[in-house]
Coordinates of C-alpha atoms in Angstrom, one line a residue:
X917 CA 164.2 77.6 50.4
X918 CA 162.2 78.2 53.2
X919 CA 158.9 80.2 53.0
X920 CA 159.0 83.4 54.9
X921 CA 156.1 85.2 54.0
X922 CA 152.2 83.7 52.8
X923 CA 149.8 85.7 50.5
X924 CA 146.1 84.8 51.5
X925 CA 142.9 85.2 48.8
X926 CA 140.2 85.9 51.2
X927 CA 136.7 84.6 49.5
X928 CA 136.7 80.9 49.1
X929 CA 140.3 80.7 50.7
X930 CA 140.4 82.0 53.8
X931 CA 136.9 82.7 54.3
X932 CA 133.8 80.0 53.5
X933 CA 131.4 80.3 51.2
X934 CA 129.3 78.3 53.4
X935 CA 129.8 80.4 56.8
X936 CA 131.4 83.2 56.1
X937 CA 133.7 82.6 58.4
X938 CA 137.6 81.9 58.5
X939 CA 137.6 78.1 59.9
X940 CA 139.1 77.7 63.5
X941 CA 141.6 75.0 62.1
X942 CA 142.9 78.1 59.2
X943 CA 143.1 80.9 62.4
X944 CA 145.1 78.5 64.2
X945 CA 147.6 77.9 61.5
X946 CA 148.1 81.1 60.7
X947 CA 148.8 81.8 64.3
X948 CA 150.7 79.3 64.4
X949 CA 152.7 80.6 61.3
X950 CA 152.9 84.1 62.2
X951 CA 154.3 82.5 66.0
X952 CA 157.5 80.9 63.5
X953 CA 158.3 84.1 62.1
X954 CA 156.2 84.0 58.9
X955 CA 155.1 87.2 57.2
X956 CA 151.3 87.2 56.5
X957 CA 149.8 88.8 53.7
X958 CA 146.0 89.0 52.2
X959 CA 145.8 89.0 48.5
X960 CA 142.5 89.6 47.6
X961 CA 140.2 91.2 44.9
X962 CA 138.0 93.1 47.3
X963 CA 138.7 96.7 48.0
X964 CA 139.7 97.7 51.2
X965 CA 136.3 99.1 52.3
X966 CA 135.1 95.7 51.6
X967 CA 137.8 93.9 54.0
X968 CA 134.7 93.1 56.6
X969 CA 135.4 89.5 57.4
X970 CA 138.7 88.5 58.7
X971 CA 139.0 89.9 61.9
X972 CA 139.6 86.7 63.0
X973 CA 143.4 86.8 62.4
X974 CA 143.5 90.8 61.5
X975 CA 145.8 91.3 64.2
X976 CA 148.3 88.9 62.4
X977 CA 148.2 90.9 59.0
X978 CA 151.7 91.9 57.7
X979 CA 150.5 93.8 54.6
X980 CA 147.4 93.9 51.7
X981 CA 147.1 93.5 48.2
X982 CA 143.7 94.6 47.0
X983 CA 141.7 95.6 44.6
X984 CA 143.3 92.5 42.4
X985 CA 146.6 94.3 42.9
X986 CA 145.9 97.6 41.9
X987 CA 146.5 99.1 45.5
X988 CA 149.5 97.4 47.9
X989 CA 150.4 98.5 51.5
X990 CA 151.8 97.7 54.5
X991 CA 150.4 99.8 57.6
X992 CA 150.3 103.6 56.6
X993 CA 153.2 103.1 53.7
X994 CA 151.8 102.5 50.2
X995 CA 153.6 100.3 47.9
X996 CA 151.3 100.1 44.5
X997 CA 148.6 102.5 43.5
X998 CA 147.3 102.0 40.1
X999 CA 144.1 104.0 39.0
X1000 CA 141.8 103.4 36.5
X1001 CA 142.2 106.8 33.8
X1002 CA 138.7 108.5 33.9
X1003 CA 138.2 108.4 30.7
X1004 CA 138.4 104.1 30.5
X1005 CA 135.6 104.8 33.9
X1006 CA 133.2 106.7 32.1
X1007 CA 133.2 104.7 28.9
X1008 CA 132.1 102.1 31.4
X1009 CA 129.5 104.1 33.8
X1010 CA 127.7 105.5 30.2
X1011 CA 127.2 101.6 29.0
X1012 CA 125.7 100.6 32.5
X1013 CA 123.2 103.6 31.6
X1014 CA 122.3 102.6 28.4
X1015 CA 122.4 98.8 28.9
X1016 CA 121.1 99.1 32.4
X1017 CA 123.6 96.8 34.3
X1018 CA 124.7 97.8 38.3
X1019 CA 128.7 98.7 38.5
X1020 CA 130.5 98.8 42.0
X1021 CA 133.2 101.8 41.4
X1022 CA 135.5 101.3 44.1
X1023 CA 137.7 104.2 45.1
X1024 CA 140.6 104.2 47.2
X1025 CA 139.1 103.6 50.4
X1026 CA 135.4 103.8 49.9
X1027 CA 133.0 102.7 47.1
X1028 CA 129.6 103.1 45.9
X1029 CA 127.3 101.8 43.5
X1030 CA 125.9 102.9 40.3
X1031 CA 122.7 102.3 38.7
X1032 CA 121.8 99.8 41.9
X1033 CA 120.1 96.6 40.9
X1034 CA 118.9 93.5 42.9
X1035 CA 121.2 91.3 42.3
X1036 CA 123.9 93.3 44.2
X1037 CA 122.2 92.5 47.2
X1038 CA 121.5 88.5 46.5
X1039 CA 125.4 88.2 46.1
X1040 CA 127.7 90.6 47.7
X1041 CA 125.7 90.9 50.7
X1042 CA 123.6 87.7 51.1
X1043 CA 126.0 85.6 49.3
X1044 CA 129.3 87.5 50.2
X1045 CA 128.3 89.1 53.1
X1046 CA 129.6 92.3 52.4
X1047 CA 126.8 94.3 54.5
X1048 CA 128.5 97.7 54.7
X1049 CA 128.2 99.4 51.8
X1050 CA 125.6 102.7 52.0
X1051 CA 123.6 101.6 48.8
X1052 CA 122.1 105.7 48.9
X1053 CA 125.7 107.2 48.0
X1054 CA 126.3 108.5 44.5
X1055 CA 129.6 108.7 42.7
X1056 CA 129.9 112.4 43.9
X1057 CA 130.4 111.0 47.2
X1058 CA 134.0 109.3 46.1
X1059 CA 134.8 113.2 46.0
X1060 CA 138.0 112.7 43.8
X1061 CA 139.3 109.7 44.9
X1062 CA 141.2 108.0 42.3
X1063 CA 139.1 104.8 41.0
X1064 CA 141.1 101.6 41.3
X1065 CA 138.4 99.1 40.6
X1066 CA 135.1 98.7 38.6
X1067 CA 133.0 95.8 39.2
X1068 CA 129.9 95.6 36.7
X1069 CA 127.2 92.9 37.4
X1070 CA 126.9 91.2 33.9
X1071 CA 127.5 88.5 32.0
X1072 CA 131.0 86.9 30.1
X1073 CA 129.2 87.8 26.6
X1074 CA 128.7 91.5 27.8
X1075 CA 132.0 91.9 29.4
X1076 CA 133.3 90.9 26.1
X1077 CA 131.4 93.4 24.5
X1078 CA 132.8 96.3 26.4
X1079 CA 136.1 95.8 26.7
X1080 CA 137.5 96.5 23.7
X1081 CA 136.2 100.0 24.1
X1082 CA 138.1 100.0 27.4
X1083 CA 141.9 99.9 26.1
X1084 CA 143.5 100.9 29.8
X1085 CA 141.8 97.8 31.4
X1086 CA 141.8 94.0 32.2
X1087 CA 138.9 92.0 33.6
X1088 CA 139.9 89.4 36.1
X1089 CA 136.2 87.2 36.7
X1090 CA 136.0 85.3 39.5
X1091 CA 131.9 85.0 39.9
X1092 CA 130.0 84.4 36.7
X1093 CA 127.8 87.3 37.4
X1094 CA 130.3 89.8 37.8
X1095 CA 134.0 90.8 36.9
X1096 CA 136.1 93.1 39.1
X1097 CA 138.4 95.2 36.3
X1098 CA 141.3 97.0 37.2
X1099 CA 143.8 98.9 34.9
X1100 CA 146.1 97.1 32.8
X1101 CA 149.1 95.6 34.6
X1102 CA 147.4 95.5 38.1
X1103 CA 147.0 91.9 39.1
X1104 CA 147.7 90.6 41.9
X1105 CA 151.1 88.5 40.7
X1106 CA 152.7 91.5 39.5
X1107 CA 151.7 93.1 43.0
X1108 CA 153.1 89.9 44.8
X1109 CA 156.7 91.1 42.6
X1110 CA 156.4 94.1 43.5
X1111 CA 155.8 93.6 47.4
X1112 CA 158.2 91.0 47.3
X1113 CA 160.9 93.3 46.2
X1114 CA 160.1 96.3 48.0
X1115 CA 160.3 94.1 51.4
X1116 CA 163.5 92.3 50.4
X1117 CA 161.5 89.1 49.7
X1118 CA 162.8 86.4 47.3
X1119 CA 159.9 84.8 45.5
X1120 CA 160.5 81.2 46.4
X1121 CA 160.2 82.2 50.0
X1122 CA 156.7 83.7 49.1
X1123 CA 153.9 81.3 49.2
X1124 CA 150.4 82.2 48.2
X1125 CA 146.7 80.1 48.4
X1126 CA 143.8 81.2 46.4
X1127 CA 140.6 79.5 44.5
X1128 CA 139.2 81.7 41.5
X1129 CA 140.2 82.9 38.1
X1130 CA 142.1 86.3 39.7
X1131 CA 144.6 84.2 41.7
X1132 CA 146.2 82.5 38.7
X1133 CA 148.7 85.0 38.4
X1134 CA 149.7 84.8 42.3
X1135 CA 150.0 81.3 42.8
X1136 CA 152.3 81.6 39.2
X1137 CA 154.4 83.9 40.9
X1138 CA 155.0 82.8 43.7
X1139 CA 157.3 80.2 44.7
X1140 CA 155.0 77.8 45.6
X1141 CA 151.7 78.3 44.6
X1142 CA 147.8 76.2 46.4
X1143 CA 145.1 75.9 45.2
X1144 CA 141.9 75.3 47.8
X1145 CA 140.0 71.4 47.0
X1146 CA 136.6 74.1 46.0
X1147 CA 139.1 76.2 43.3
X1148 CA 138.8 75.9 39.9
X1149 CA 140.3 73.8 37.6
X1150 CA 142.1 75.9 35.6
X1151 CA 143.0 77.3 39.2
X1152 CA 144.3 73.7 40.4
X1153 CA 146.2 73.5 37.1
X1154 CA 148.2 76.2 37.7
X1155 CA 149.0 75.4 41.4
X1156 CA 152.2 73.7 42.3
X1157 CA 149.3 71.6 44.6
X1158 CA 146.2 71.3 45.4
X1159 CA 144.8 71.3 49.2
X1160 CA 141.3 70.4 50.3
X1161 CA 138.5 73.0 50.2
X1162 CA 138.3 76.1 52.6
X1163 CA 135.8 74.0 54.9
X1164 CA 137.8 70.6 55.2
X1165 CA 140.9 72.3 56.9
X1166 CA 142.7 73.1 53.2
X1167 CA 144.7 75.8 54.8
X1168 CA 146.1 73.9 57.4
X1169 CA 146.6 71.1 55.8
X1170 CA 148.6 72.6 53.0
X1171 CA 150.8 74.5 55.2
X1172 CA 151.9 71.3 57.3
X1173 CA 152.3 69.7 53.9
X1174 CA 154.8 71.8 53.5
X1175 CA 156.6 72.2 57.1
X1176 CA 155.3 75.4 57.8
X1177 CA 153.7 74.7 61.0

């Protein structure tokens, strides 16, 4: 069956670690793909206010997962908004207090973080390059938004620790010094059903690319699921195959490997 529609990661998949950029030989595919009639998605675990670096291909952007699937839409139209219940949220904000650990709470279309600490900075904005986040704002400023992601800066052992006491939520860790948690349910290959459907999309014609440990469930969904040369292993397992890394043309490569372009 032939693919008709391709659900991007961004970090580490369609953007470099190394550059932080999307690779002229991936904007060219994708151009390419989109040229053919193929639907382009981005499937990524940043919120939307955190969407800074692929303006590259943008303009080719058919619809979003973010948050790790907790919030789906296609232009103005909403297809999936899952929110964290306050109570799971505040269990969470009152242990970064008392354990003194920063948290990223991410509302629906802005964010801002809590107890700030150091090591926000060394890897979301000199490592990720995420440079657009007001680091002054308070959790008053998400003024009611509904809280679709919380992203705490600590280790595996802590995160263990807390989430028991956190009985709404699931972790998804794709950096060892932070996890992005979202409520139960939201992931992003649930979101990829749920898209799918809603847009009359079959899963075998849905392919999706990603490299960390919250795009297992995608490239399980999908019909055909890549994983990038730099992913994982556990990430290469569950692939249906495995490209070269996000600098050594992986995207393209994978999509000719399978006729797309």
């Amino acid at each position: 069956m032939a693919i008709k529609a391709i659900f991007f990661d961004i970090d580490g998949t369609l953007v470099s670690f190394e550059t932080h950029e999307i690779p002229q030989s991936t904007i060219e595919a994708i151009q390419e793909a989109k040229h053919k009639g193929v639907k382009i998605f981005i499937a990524t675990g940043r919120p939307v206010a955190l969407i800074n670096n692929i303006k590259a291909v943008e303009h080719l952007v058919d619809g979003y997962i973010t948050f790790n699937g907790a919030y789906c839409f296609v232009g103005e139209r909403d297809l999936m908004l899952n929110t964290i219940p306050q109570t799971d949220v505040e269990i969470m904000l009152k242990d970064a207090k008392k354990r003194d650990y920063c948290v990223l709470v991410c509302g629906k279309r802005e964010v801002i973080i809590y107890n700030y600490k150091k090591i926000f900075t060394d890897i979301f904005v000199k490592a990720l390059g995420v440079n657009n986040i007001n680091e002054t704002r308070t959790i008053d400023d998400l003024q009611g938004q509904p809280i679709l992601q919380l992203t705490p800066f600590f280790s595996e052992a802590n995160e263990n620790k807390i989430m028991p006491d956190m009985p709404n939520t699931i972790s998804a860790r794709w950096h060892p010094e932070f996890t992005d948690i979202t409520v139960k349910g939201a992931n992003k290959g649930n979101a990829l059903k749920t898209v799918a459907k809603q847009l009359g999309l079959c899963l075998e014609e849905c392919m999706a690319i990603g490299d960390g440990g919250n795009d297992l469930t995608i490239l399980k969904a999908a019909g055909i699921g890549v994983a990038m040369g730099n992913a994982t292993d556990e990430v290469k397992a569950a692939a249906d195959y495995v490209t070269t890394s996000v600098d050594e043309d992986g995207i393209k490569l994978a999509m000719k490997h399978f006729g797309i372009i």
